[in-house]
């Protein structure tokens, strides 16, 4: 059984069908990258997994448990308490950092550990310091967000998410709000987490990074999965015409498509 199983996932915004029968498996320890043009449904799919958007049809299961709805065939929304418990097993890092400005880096990381998981402050502080050290910010743990660069704030956001020990990490274009010179430091943290075996589903426009870190690449187009496979196959042997056009924007970065 895959850690994450999406079957026939559909989502509408009014009359617009944003996700059209998405089927996707993410195995334990796998890094799956979603690529495609803006508006192809990548972020919406992540938000449905994390229940920030309610999908209209199909099913999304984490560890065999359907996310957001009952699994008795009647498809009734779960209670907010059940949804919160499911969401706690899925970490998500957004484009924006969403740190609390009145809290230090350490306090931002501790908050979920104490409020959601009920850990004692001493234990939460130990965990927070461990993860801030992992993302290279042990000397910045007492700094407030305004005292940190954008890249440092995003690394705090990553530490906050992974400190909760999620079963699955979602990254939604985690570097898109950063100045170019700060992108590399955040990508290095994500790559380190990938090497440690963390299961990830990420949306990124950093194609070379995707090629190097992903075990599976999924190209989305118009709310559908148009092609999926290992990075070598997707980037160097695209079969889908829309994928060929998309990769063409990167000026031969991956060589001449076959």
Backbone as JSON, one array per atom type, in Angstrom:
{
  "sequence": "XXXXXXXXXXXXXXXXXXXXXXXXXXXXXXXXXXXXXXXXXXXXXXXXXXXXXXXXXXXXXXXXXXXXXXXXXXXXXXXXXXXXXXXXXXXXXXXXXXXXXXXXXXXXXXXXXXXXXXXXXXXXXXXXXXXXXXXXXXXXXXXXXXXXXXXXXXXXXXXXXXXXXXXXXXXXXXXXXXXXXXXXXXXXXXXXXXXXXXXXXXXXXXXXXXXXXXXXXXXXXXXXXXXXXXXXXXXXXXXXXXXXXXXXXXXXXXXXXX",
  "N": [[0.84, -1.2, 0.0], [0.57, 2.19, -0.89], [1.87, 5.16, 0.69], [0.47, 7.55, 0.26], [-2.5, 7.68, -1.51], [-4.19, 8.68, -4.26], [-7.23, 8.77, -5.92], [-9.09, 9.22, -8.74], [-9.53, 11.96, -8.27], [-11.36, 14.91, -8.12], [-12.05, 18.36, -8.65], [-13.89, 21.32, -8.51], [-14.16, 24.81, -9.16], [-16.72, 26.69, -8.96], [-18.07, 26.69, -12.16], [-15.79, 25.81, -13.31], [-13.64, 23.19, -13.94], [-11.08, 22.15, -12.1], [-9.41, 20.08, -11.2], [-9.12, 17.02, -12.77], [-9.98, 13.96, -12.52], [-7.67, 12.85, -11.04], [-5.15, 10.52, -10.5], [-2.82, 9.18, -8.35], [0.0, 7.77, -6.75], [2.04, 7.91, -3.87], [4.88, 6.65, -2.58], [6.24, 5.4, 0.54], [8.97, 7.3, 1.7], [9.47, 8.37, -0.78], [10.16, 10.99, -3.13], [8.15, 13.08, -4.76], [7.66, 15.16, -7.46], [5.66, 17.78, -8.62], [5.15, 19.27, -11.66], [4.57, 21.85, -14.12], [2.67, 24.29, -16.02], [1.53, 27.46, -14.67], [-1.67, 27.38, -13.17], [-2.32, 24.79, -13.81], [-3.25, 23.08, -11.91], [-1.68, 22.14, -9.83], [-1.11, 23.31, -7.23], [-3.7, 23.38, -6.2], [-4.22, 20.65, -5.99], [-2.39, 19.91, -3.96], [-3.5, 21.37, -1.86], [-5.94, 20.1, -1.57], [-5.1, 17.62, -0.62], [-4.15, 18.34, 1.88], [-6.46, 19.19, 2.98], [-7.16, 21.83, 2.87], [-8.63, 22.66, 0.82], [-11.75, 21.36, -0.15], [-12.17, 18.44, -1.84], [-14.2, 17.4, -4.64], [-14.95, 14.93, -5.65], [-13.99, 11.45, -5.84], [-11.16, 10.01, -4.06], [-8.77, 10.55, -1.45], [-6.24, 9.05, 0.24], [-4.37, 8.56, 3.19], [-1.98, 6.54, 4.53], [-3.83, 4.52, 4.16], [-6.18, 5.55, 5.18], [-9.01, 7.37, 4.4], [-8.94, 10.76, 3.52], [-10.58, 13.47, 4.9], [-13.21, 12.63, 4.4], [-15.87, 10.25, 5.12], [-15.44, 6.71, 4.73], [-17.38, 4.95, 4.02], [-18.8, 4.71, 1.75], [-20.78, 6.58, 1.51], [-19.81, 9.09, 1.48], [-19.54, 11.36, 3.36], [-18.61, 14.46, 4.88], [-15.96, 14.52, 7.28], [-15.87, 15.16, 10.84], [-14.74, 18.31, 12.2], [-12.86, 17.89, 14.16], [-11.82, 15.34, 13.53], [-10.79, 15.92, 11.03], [-8.82, 17.79, 11.72], [-7.08, 16.13, 13.13], [-6.21, 14.45, 11.06], [-5.0, 16.33, 9.4], [-2.86, 17.06, 10.96], [-1.03, 15.11, 10.5], [0.1, 15.7, 8.16], [2.47, 17.7, 6.85], [2.95, 21.09, 5.73], [4.51, 23.44, 3.65], [4.35, 26.7, 2.61], [4.25, 29.17, -0.1], [4.44, 31.71, 1.05], [5.75, 32.66, 4.27], [4.38, 32.74, 6.71], [4.9, 33.09, 9.46], [4.53, 33.76, 12.97], [4.71, 37.05, 13.88], [5.25, 38.1, 16.42], [6.6, 36.2, 17.79], [9.61, 34.4, 18.56], [11.98, 32.61, 16.45], [12.35, 30.06, 17.58], [10.08, 29.91, 19.26], [8.06, 29.96, 17.35], [8.42, 27.47, 16.14], [7.95, 25.81, 18.29], [5.26, 26.15, 18.87], [3.16, 24.54, 17.6], [3.88, 22.08, 18.61], [3.36, 22.27, 21.34], [0.68, 23.23, 21.49], [-0.85, 21.64, 19.7], [0.16, 18.98, 19.81], [0.46, 18.71, 22.49], [2.83, 18.68, 23.99], [5.23, 19.07, 26.64], [6.76, 22.2, 27.56], [9.57, 22.16, 27.82], [10.31, 19.81, 26.44], [9.3, 20.45, 23.91], [10.9, 22.65, 23.31], [13.41, 21.44, 23.11], [13.04, 19.81, 20.85], [12.47, 21.8, 18.96], [14.88, 23.22, 18.89], [16.57, 21.25, 17.92], [15.61, 20.95, 15.25], [15.88, 23.52, 14.24], [18.61, 23.68, 14.29], [19.15, 21.7, 12.37], [18.28, 22.99, 10.06], [20.12, 24.94, 9.88], [19.98, 27.17, 11.6], [20.57, 27.53, 14.27], [21.83, 29.55, 15.66], [20.09, 31.59, 15.38], [17.82, 31.27, 16.78], [16.59, 32.83, 18.75], [15.78, 35.03, 17.44], [13.44, 37.32, 16.0], [10.94, 37.18, 13.36], [11.2, 39.57, 11.76], [13.83, 40.1, 12.0], [15.12, 38.32, 10.45], [16.25, 37.05, 7.28], [14.44, 36.52, 4.16], [14.98, 33.92, 3.23], [15.89, 32.72, 5.58], [13.56, 32.92, 7.15], [11.89, 31.2, 5.72], [13.21, 28.82, 6.14], [12.8, 28.53, 8.87], [10.05, 28.11, 8.76], [10.01, 25.64, 7.49], [11.33, 24.08, 9.42], [9.42, 24.28, 11.45], [7.3, 22.85, 10.34], [8.35, 20.2, 9.9], [9.08, 19.51, 12.45], [6.82, 18.56, 13.63], [6.71, 15.92, 13.03], [5.5, 14.82, 10.6], [3.71, 12.47, 8.49], [3.79, 12.9, 5.82], [5.24, 15.36, 3.76], [4.4, 18.42, 2.29], [5.33, 20.68, -0.19], [4.77, 23.78, -1.43], [5.82, 25.43, -3.94], [8.05, 26.52, -2.51], [10.14, 28.32, -2.74], [9.4, 30.44, -4.29], [8.76, 33.02, -3.43], [11.1, 34.16, -2.74], [14.13, 36.11, -2.98], [16.43, 35.65, -5.69], [19.08, 34.99, -4.79], [18.63, 33.8, -2.38], [17.38, 31.45, -2.78], [18.85, 29.06, -3.09], [19.69, 28.29, -0.51], [17.37, 27.43, 0.76], [16.52, 25.37, -0.92], [18.61, 23.61, -0.48], [18.11, 22.75, 2.12], [15.68, 21.38, 1.77], [16.58, 19.36, 0.08], [18.32, 18.02, 1.79], [16.51, 17.01, 3.67], [15.13, 15.27, 2.0], [17.13, 13.39, 1.42], [17.31, 12.23, 3.9], [15.19, 10.55, 3.96], [12.6, 11.45, 4.16], [9.19, 11.55, 3.23], [7.91, 13.2, 0.46], [5.9, 15.54, -1.33], [6.1, 17.78, -3.79], [5.73, 21.02, -5.26], [7.33, 22.74, -7.75], [9.16, 25.19, -9.62], [11.77, 25.05, -10.09], [13.64, 23.52, -12.1], [16.1, 22.1, -12.44], [16.69, 21.45, -9.81], [14.47, 19.83, -9.23], [15.02, 17.71, -10.99], [17.29, 16.66, -9.75], [16.5, 15.97, -7.13], [14.06, 14.61, -7.07], [12.36, 11.46, -7.06], [10.34, 10.75, -8.63], [8.6, 12.35, -11.23], [5.87, 14.39, -11.99], [3.98, 15.61, -14.54], [1.65, 18.07, -14.87], [-1.21, 19.15, -16.65], [-3.73, 21.28, -17.53], [-5.36, 20.41, -15.41], [-5.05, 17.69, -15.38], [-3.02, 14.68, -15.11], [-0.53, 14.53, -17.29], [1.84, 13.25, -17.99], [4.0, 11.02, -16.28], [6.79, 9.85, -14.41], [10.19, 8.6, -13.88], [12.74, 11.15, -13.32], [14.68, 11.19, -15.43], [13.29, 10.04, -17.57], [11.05, 11.76, -17.89], [12.18, 14.32, -18.31], [14.08, 13.99, -20.36], [12.99, 12.33, -22.26], [10.36, 13.17, -23.2], [7.01, 12.34, -23.84], [4.61, 13.56, -24.19], [3.1, 16.18, -26.0], [2.51, 18.7, -24.92], [4.15, 18.66, -22.7], [6.66, 18.64, -23.94], [6.62, 21.22, -25.06], [6.47, 22.74, -22.7], [8.94, 22.09, -21.44], [10.59, 23.16, -23.33], [10.74, 25.83, -22.71], [12.84, 26.08, -21.06], [15.16, 26.4, -22.42], [16.83, 24.34, -23.61], [17.94, 23.15, -21.38], [17.79, 20.52, -20.55], [18.84, 19.11, -22.61], [18.32, 17.95, -26.0], [15.01, 17.08, -26.55], [13.83, 13.73, -27.04]],
  "CA": [[0.0, 0.0, 0.0], [1.31, 3.45, -0.93], [1.6, 6.06, 1.81], [-0.6, 8.42, -0.22], [-3.2, 7.15, -2.69], [-5.24, 9.55, -4.81], [-7.99, 8.06, -6.94], [-10.18, 9.92, -9.43], [-9.78, 13.19, -7.52], [-11.93, 15.98, -8.94], [-12.3, 19.59, -7.93], [-14.44, 22.42, -9.3], [-14.4, 26.13, -8.61], [-17.85, 27.1, -9.78], [-18.23, 25.86, -13.35], [-14.46, 25.46, -13.82], [-13.1, 21.94, -13.42], [-9.66, 22.42, -11.87], [-8.77, 18.77, -11.16], [-9.91, 16.11, -13.6], [-9.69, 12.53, -12.34], [-6.26, 12.67, -10.69], [-4.72, 9.27, -9.87], [-1.41, 9.29, -8.02], [0.5, 7.1, -5.55], [3.32, 8.34, -3.33], [5.36, 5.59, -1.7], [7.03, 5.81, 1.7], [10.33, 7.7, 1.39], [9.58, 8.86, -2.14], [10.03, 12.43, -3.38], [7.4, 13.25, -6.0], [7.6, 16.56, -7.84], [4.63, 18.19, -9.56], [5.58, 20.38, -12.5], [3.57, 22.26, -15.09], [2.43, 25.72, -16.09], [0.61, 28.02, -13.7], [-3.05, 27.09, -13.5], [-2.5, 23.4, -14.22], [-3.89, 22.33, -10.82], [-0.7, 21.59, -8.89], [-1.34, 23.81, -5.87], [-5.03, 22.93, -5.77], [-4.1, 19.25, -5.58], [-1.76, 19.89, -2.64], [-4.44, 21.9, -0.87], [-6.93, 19.06, -1.33], [-4.47, 16.6, 0.22], [-4.06, 18.87, 3.23], [-7.82, 19.56, 3.36], [-7.4, 23.27, 2.81], [-9.73, 22.69, -0.14], [-12.52, 20.12, -0.12], [-12.32, 17.9, -3.19], [-15.61, 17.15, -4.93], [-15.2, 13.51, -5.98], [-12.8, 10.62, -5.72], [-10.67, 9.8, -2.69], [-7.36, 10.73, -1.11], [-6.01, 8.25, 1.44], [-3.05, 8.59, 3.8], [-1.86, 5.31, 5.32], [-5.05, 3.73, 4.0], [-7.35, 6.24, 5.75], [-9.51, 8.42, 3.5], [-8.76, 12.09, 4.07], [-11.65, 14.44, 4.78], [-14.56, 12.06, 4.23], [-16.09, 8.88, 5.56], [-15.09, 5.72, 3.71], [-18.44, 3.94, 4.03], [-19.52, 4.79, 0.48], [-21.77, 7.67, 1.5], [-19.01, 10.31, 1.27], [-19.91, 12.47, 4.23], [-17.43, 15.12, 5.47], [-15.62, 14.18, 8.66], [-15.96, 16.25, 11.8], [-13.56, 19.17, 12.21], [-11.87, 17.26, 15.03], [-11.17, 14.29, 12.76], [-10.01, 16.58, 9.97], [-7.63, 18.37, 12.35], [-6.17, 15.02, 13.43], [-5.61, 14.03, 9.8], [-4.14, 17.4, 8.91], [-1.66, 17.08, 11.79], [-0.09, 14.11, 9.98], [0.57, 16.19, 6.87], [3.1, 19.01, 6.98], [2.91, 21.86, 4.49], [5.27, 24.68, 3.59], [3.72, 27.51, 1.58], [5.08, 30.19, -0.73], [4.68, 32.7, 2.1], [6.33, 31.99, 5.43], [3.29, 32.62, 7.69], [5.39, 33.02, 10.84], [3.93, 34.73, 13.89], [5.74, 38.1, 14.02], [5.55, 38.41, 17.82], [7.29, 35.05, 18.38], [10.95, 34.11, 18.04], [12.05, 31.42, 15.6], [12.13, 28.89, 18.43], [8.69, 29.9, 19.7], [7.24, 29.6, 16.2], [8.53, 26.02, 15.96], [7.38, 25.16, 19.48], [3.83, 26.39, 19.06], [2.37, 23.37, 17.26], [4.26, 20.97, 19.48], [2.68, 22.42, 22.63], [-0.76, 23.44, 21.36], [-1.49, 20.55, 18.96], [0.6, 17.67, 20.29], [0.4, 18.7, 23.95], [4.13, 18.4, 24.61], [5.71, 20.01, 27.64], [7.58, 23.25, 26.94], [10.98, 21.74, 27.76], [10.44, 18.85, 25.34], [9.08, 21.17, 22.66], [12.08, 23.48, 23.06], [14.48, 20.55, 22.66], [12.73, 19.44, 19.46], [12.6, 23.0, 18.13], [16.31, 23.53, 18.73], [17.12, 20.23, 17.02], [15.26, 21.22, 13.86], [16.5, 24.78, 13.83], [20.0, 23.33, 13.99], [19.15, 20.96, 11.1], [18.12, 23.92, 8.93], [21.21, 25.91, 9.93], [19.57, 28.41, 12.26], [20.68, 27.41, 15.73], [22.25, 30.83, 16.23], [19.04, 32.59, 15.13], [16.58, 30.77, 17.39], [15.97, 33.87, 19.56], [15.46, 36.17, 16.58], [12.07, 37.46, 15.51], [10.91, 37.14, 11.89], [11.69, 40.79, 11.1], [15.29, 40.1, 12.09], [15.6, 37.24, 9.59], [16.06, 37.2, 5.84], [13.37, 35.68, 3.63], [15.42, 32.53, 3.21], [15.91, 32.23, 6.96], [12.18, 32.75, 7.57], [11.35, 30.0, 5.1], [13.82, 27.67, 6.82], [12.05, 28.38, 10.12], [8.76, 27.51, 8.41], [10.27, 24.22, 7.23], [11.59, 23.45, 10.73], [8.14, 24.21, 12.16], [6.49, 21.77, 9.75], [8.92, 18.87, 10.09], [9.15, 19.23, 13.89], [5.59, 17.88, 14.01], [6.86, 14.52, 12.6], [4.41, 14.44, 9.69], [3.91, 11.31, 7.64], [3.99, 13.4, 4.46], [5.52, 16.79, 3.67], [4.0, 19.09, 1.06], [6.01, 21.96, -0.43], [4.1, 24.5, -2.51], [6.69, 26.48, -4.48], [8.6, 27.09, -1.28], [11.16, 29.34, -3.0], [8.94, 31.42, -5.29], [8.67, 34.36, -2.86], [12.44, 34.54, -2.3], [15.09, 36.68, -3.92], [17.2, 34.54, -6.29], [20.26, 34.58, -4.04], [18.22, 33.07, -1.18], [16.71, 30.21, -3.17], [19.72, 27.89, -2.92], [19.77, 27.84, 0.89], [16.14, 26.7, 1.07], [16.55, 24.11, -1.68], [19.58, 22.71, 0.18], [17.42, 22.17, 3.28], [14.72, 20.39, 1.27], [17.35, 18.23, -0.43], [18.82, 17.29, 2.96], [15.37, 16.25, 4.21], [14.86, 14.18, 1.06], [18.16, 12.38, 1.62], [17.07, 11.57, 5.19], [14.12, 9.59, 3.79], [11.28, 12.03, 4.37], [8.29, 11.44, 2.09], [7.58, 14.55, 0.04], [5.22, 15.88, -2.57], [6.46, 19.19, -3.91], [5.51, 21.8, -6.46], [8.49, 23.63, -7.92], [9.56, 25.61, -10.96], [13.23, 24.9, -10.15], [13.69, 22.25, -12.81], [17.33, 21.35, -12.15], [16.5, 20.92, -8.47], [13.53, 18.71, -9.36], [15.73, 16.6, -11.62], [18.28, 16.09, -8.84], [15.98, 15.51, -5.84], [12.83, 13.82, -7.18], [12.41, 10.08, -7.55], [9.25, 10.68, -9.61], [8.16, 13.67, -11.68], [4.51, 14.35, -12.53], [3.66, 16.8, -15.32], [0.22, 18.34, -14.89], [-1.64, 20.08, -17.7], [-5.18, 21.42, -17.6], [-6.05, 19.65, -14.37], [-4.81, 16.25, -15.54], [-1.64, 14.21, -15.17], [-0.27, 14.26, -18.7], [2.93, 12.28, -18.04], [4.66, 10.8, -15.0], [7.84, 8.84, -14.45], [11.46, 9.05, -13.31], [13.21, 12.4, -13.92], [15.37, 10.95, -16.71], [12.28, 9.79, -18.59], [10.19, 12.92, -18.11], [12.92, 15.47, -18.82], [14.87, 13.71, -21.56], [12.21, 11.57, -23.24], [8.95, 13.53, -23.06], [6.11, 11.77, -24.85], [3.46, 14.44, -24.32], [3.46, 17.39, -26.74], [2.47, 19.83, -24.01], [5.36, 18.58, -21.88], [7.77, 19.1, -24.79], [6.53, 22.68, -25.13], [6.81, 23.26, -21.37], [10.38, 21.96, -21.23], [11.25, 24.05, -24.28], [10.93, 27.13, -22.09], [14.07, 26.08, -20.27], [16.26, 26.67, -23.33], [17.76, 23.23, -23.79], [18.55, 22.79, -20.09], [17.82, 19.07, -20.41], [19.25, 18.51, -23.88], [17.31, 17.87, -27.04], [14.04, 16.01, -26.28], [13.75, 12.66, -28.02]],
  "C": [[0.87, 1.25, 0.0], [0.96, 4.29, 0.28], [0.43, 6.99, 1.47], [-1.19, 7.8, -1.48], [-4.31, 8.11, -3.09], [-5.9, 8.82, -5.96], [-9.12, 8.94, -7.46], [-10.54, 11.23, -8.73], [-10.24, 14.3, -8.47], [-12.23, 17.18, -8.05], [-12.8, 20.66, -8.9], [-14.39, 23.7, -8.48], [-15.5, 26.74, -9.47], [-18.02, 26.15, -10.95], [-16.89, 25.38, -13.92], [-13.96, 24.19, -13.14], [-11.58, 22.07, -13.33], [-8.85, 21.13, -11.8], [-9.69, 17.77, -11.85], [-9.4, 14.68, -13.44], [-8.2, 12.27, -12.11], [-6.06, 11.34, -9.98], [-3.22, 9.36, -9.6], [-1.11, 8.52, -6.74], [1.84, 7.73, -5.16], [3.76, 7.3, -2.32], [6.15, 6.18, -0.53], [8.46, 6.13, 1.28], [10.53, 8.28, 0.0], [9.47, 10.39, -2.17], [9.38, 12.58, -4.75], [7.26, 14.74, -6.28], [6.49, 16.78, -8.86], [5.14, 19.39, -10.33], [4.47, 20.7, -13.5], [3.37, 23.76, -15.04], [1.51, 26.17, -14.96], [-0.83, 27.75, -14.14], [-3.33, 25.66, -13.89], [-3.1, 22.52, -13.12], [-2.96, 21.83, -9.74], [-0.98, 22.01, -7.44], [-2.69, 23.37, -5.35], [-4.98, 21.48, -5.29], [-3.46, 19.15, -4.21], [-2.75, 20.33, -1.56], [-5.58, 20.91, -0.59], [-6.37, 17.95, -0.44], [-4.45, 17.05, 1.67], [-5.39, 19.41, 3.74], [-8.03, 21.06, 3.52], [-8.46, 23.58, 1.75], [-10.44, 21.34, -0.05], [-12.72, 19.62, -1.55], [-13.74, 17.38, -3.39], [-15.93, 15.69, -5.19], [-13.88, 12.76, -5.91], [-12.38, 10.46, -4.27], [-9.18, 10.07, -2.62], [-7.16, 9.99, 0.21], [-4.56, 8.37, 1.89], [-2.97, 7.41, 4.75], [-3.16, 4.51, 5.3], [-6.31, 4.38, 4.55], [-7.76, 7.38, 4.84], [-9.46, 9.77, 4.22], [-10.02, 12.93, 3.83], [-13.07, 13.9, 4.74], [-14.65, 10.67, 4.84], [-15.78, 7.92, 4.41], [-16.14, 4.62, 3.62], [-19.28, 3.96, 2.75], [-20.51, 5.92, 0.39], [-21.12, 9.04, 1.36], [-19.54, 11.52, 2.06], [-18.64, 13.11, 4.81], [-17.21, 14.67, 6.91], [-15.8, 15.4, 9.55], [-14.66, 17.07, 11.76], [-12.46, 18.58, 13.1], [-11.11, 16.17, 14.3], [-10.29, 14.88, 11.66], [-8.73, 17.17, 10.55], [-6.61, 17.29, 12.68], [-5.48, 14.52, 12.17], [-4.62, 15.07, 9.31], [-2.82, 17.45, 9.69], [-0.62, 16.08, 11.3], [0.49, 14.53, 8.63], [1.17, 17.58, 7.07], [3.03, 19.75, 5.65], [3.69, 23.14, 4.65], [4.77, 25.46, 2.37], [4.73, 28.44, 0.92], [5.44, 31.28, 0.27], [5.03, 31.98, 3.4], [5.3, 31.79, 6.55], [3.8, 32.42, 9.12], [4.65, 34.06, 11.7], [4.98, 35.8, 14.22], [6.14, 38.4, 15.45], [6.25, 37.27, 18.54], [8.66, 34.89, 17.76], [10.88, 32.88, 17.13], [11.75, 30.17, 16.42], [10.68, 28.79, 18.87], [7.74, 29.53, 18.57], [7.25, 28.09, 15.99], [7.86, 25.27, 17.1], [5.86, 25.16, 19.5], [2.97, 25.15, 18.77], [2.65, 22.18, 18.17], [3.53, 21.05, 20.82], [1.17, 22.47, 22.47], [-1.48, 22.27, 20.7], [-1.14, 19.19, 19.54], [0.64, 17.59, 21.81], [1.71, 18.41, 24.65], [4.46, 19.47, 25.65], [6.66, 21.01, 26.99], [9.04, 22.84, 26.81], [11.21, 20.77, 26.61], [10.29, 19.55, 24.0], [10.29, 22.03, 22.31], [13.24, 22.64, 22.55], [14.28, 20.15, 21.19], [12.94, 20.63, 18.54], [14.07, 23.32, 17.88], [16.98, 22.52, 17.81], [16.85, 20.58, 15.56], [15.8, 22.55, 13.37], [17.98, 24.57, 13.54], [20.09, 22.6, 12.65], [19.02, 21.89, 9.9], [19.13, 25.07, 9.0], [20.9, 27.21, 10.64], [19.69, 28.35, 13.77], [21.08, 28.73, 16.37], [21.2, 31.93, 16.04], [17.75, 32.23, 15.87], [15.88, 31.83, 18.23], [15.63, 35.12, 18.75], [13.98, 36.14, 16.18], [12.07, 37.49, 13.99], [11.47, 38.38, 11.21], [13.21, 40.89, 11.14], [15.93, 39.05, 11.2], [15.38, 37.57, 8.13], [14.89, 36.32, 5.39], [13.75, 34.22, 3.62], [15.46, 31.93, 4.6], [14.49, 32.02, 7.49], [11.58, 31.48, 6.98], [11.96, 28.75, 5.73], [13.18, 27.45, 8.2], [10.71, 27.7, 9.85], [8.91, 26.01, 8.13], [10.51, 23.49, 8.55], [10.3, 23.28, 11.51], [7.3, 23.05, 11.65], [7.05, 20.39, 10.08], [9.05, 18.51, 11.56], [7.92, 18.46, 14.38], [5.6, 16.39, 13.62], [5.73, 14.08, 11.68], [4.74, 13.17, 8.92], [4.26, 11.73, 6.21], [4.24, 14.89, 4.53], [5.11, 17.3, 2.3], [4.73, 20.42, 0.97], [5.36, 22.62, -1.64], [4.96, 25.68, -2.95], [7.35, 27.25, -3.35], [9.63, 28.18, -1.51], [10.65, 30.48, -3.87], [8.87, 32.84, -4.75], [10.04, 34.91, -2.45], [13.23, 35.24, -3.4], [15.98, 35.56, -4.44], [18.38, 34.07, -5.46], [19.92, 33.8, -2.77], [17.61, 31.71, -1.49], [17.55, 28.99, -2.81], [19.73, 27.38, -1.49], [18.53, 27.06, 1.3], [16.11, 25.37, 0.34], [17.51, 23.12, -1.03], [18.95, 22.03, 1.38], [16.45, 21.08, 2.82], [15.46, 19.15, 0.76], [17.9, 17.38, 0.72], [17.72, 16.45, 3.58], [15.04, 15.06, 3.31], [15.87, 13.05, 1.26], [17.95, 11.6, 2.92], [15.9, 10.6, 5.11], [12.72, 10.14, 4.02], [10.45, 11.93, 3.08], [7.78, 12.82, 1.74], [6.79, 14.56, -1.26], [5.42, 17.38, -2.73], [6.11, 19.75, -5.27], [6.68, 22.75, -6.6], [8.68, 23.97, -9.38], [11.08, 25.55, -11.12], [13.54, 23.54, -10.78], [14.96, 21.45, -12.54], [17.26, 20.73, -10.75], [15.58, 19.71, -8.51], [14.24, 17.49, -9.95], [16.65, 15.88, -10.63], [17.66, 15.45, -7.6], [14.81, 14.54, -5.97], [13.12, 12.39, -7.62], [11.33, 9.85, -8.61], [8.81, 12.09, -9.95], [6.8, 13.51, -12.36], [4.25, 15.67, -13.24], [2.15, 16.94, -15.39], [-0.1, 19.38, -15.95], [-3.16, 20.11, -17.73], [-5.93, 20.57, -16.6], [-5.9, 18.15, -14.47], [-3.33, 15.94, -15.41], [-1.39, 13.77, -16.61], [0.87, 13.26, -18.89], [3.57, 12.2, -16.66], [5.71, 9.72, -15.14], [9.1, 9.35, -13.78], [11.93, 10.32, -14.0], [13.86, 12.21, -15.29], [14.36, 10.79, -17.84], [11.48, 11.04, -18.93], [10.96, 14.06, -18.77], [13.62, 15.2, -20.15], [14.11, 12.92, -22.62], [10.72, 11.89, -23.09], [8.11, 12.96, -24.21], [4.93, 12.69, -25.15], [3.87, 15.75, -25.01], [3.46, 18.62, -25.84], [3.7, 19.84, -23.09], [6.57, 19.04, -22.68], [7.79, 20.62, -24.89], [6.95, 23.32, -23.81], [8.32, 23.22, -21.14], [11.17, 22.86, -22.17], [11.5, 25.43, -23.73], [12.25, 27.24, -21.35], [15.33, 26.05, -21.14], [17.31, 25.56, -23.39], [18.45, 22.77, -22.53], [18.73, 21.28, -19.96], [18.24, 18.38, -21.7], [18.08, 18.47, -24.84], [16.32, 16.75, -26.74], [14.02, 14.99, -27.41], [12.31, 12.48, -28.42]]
}
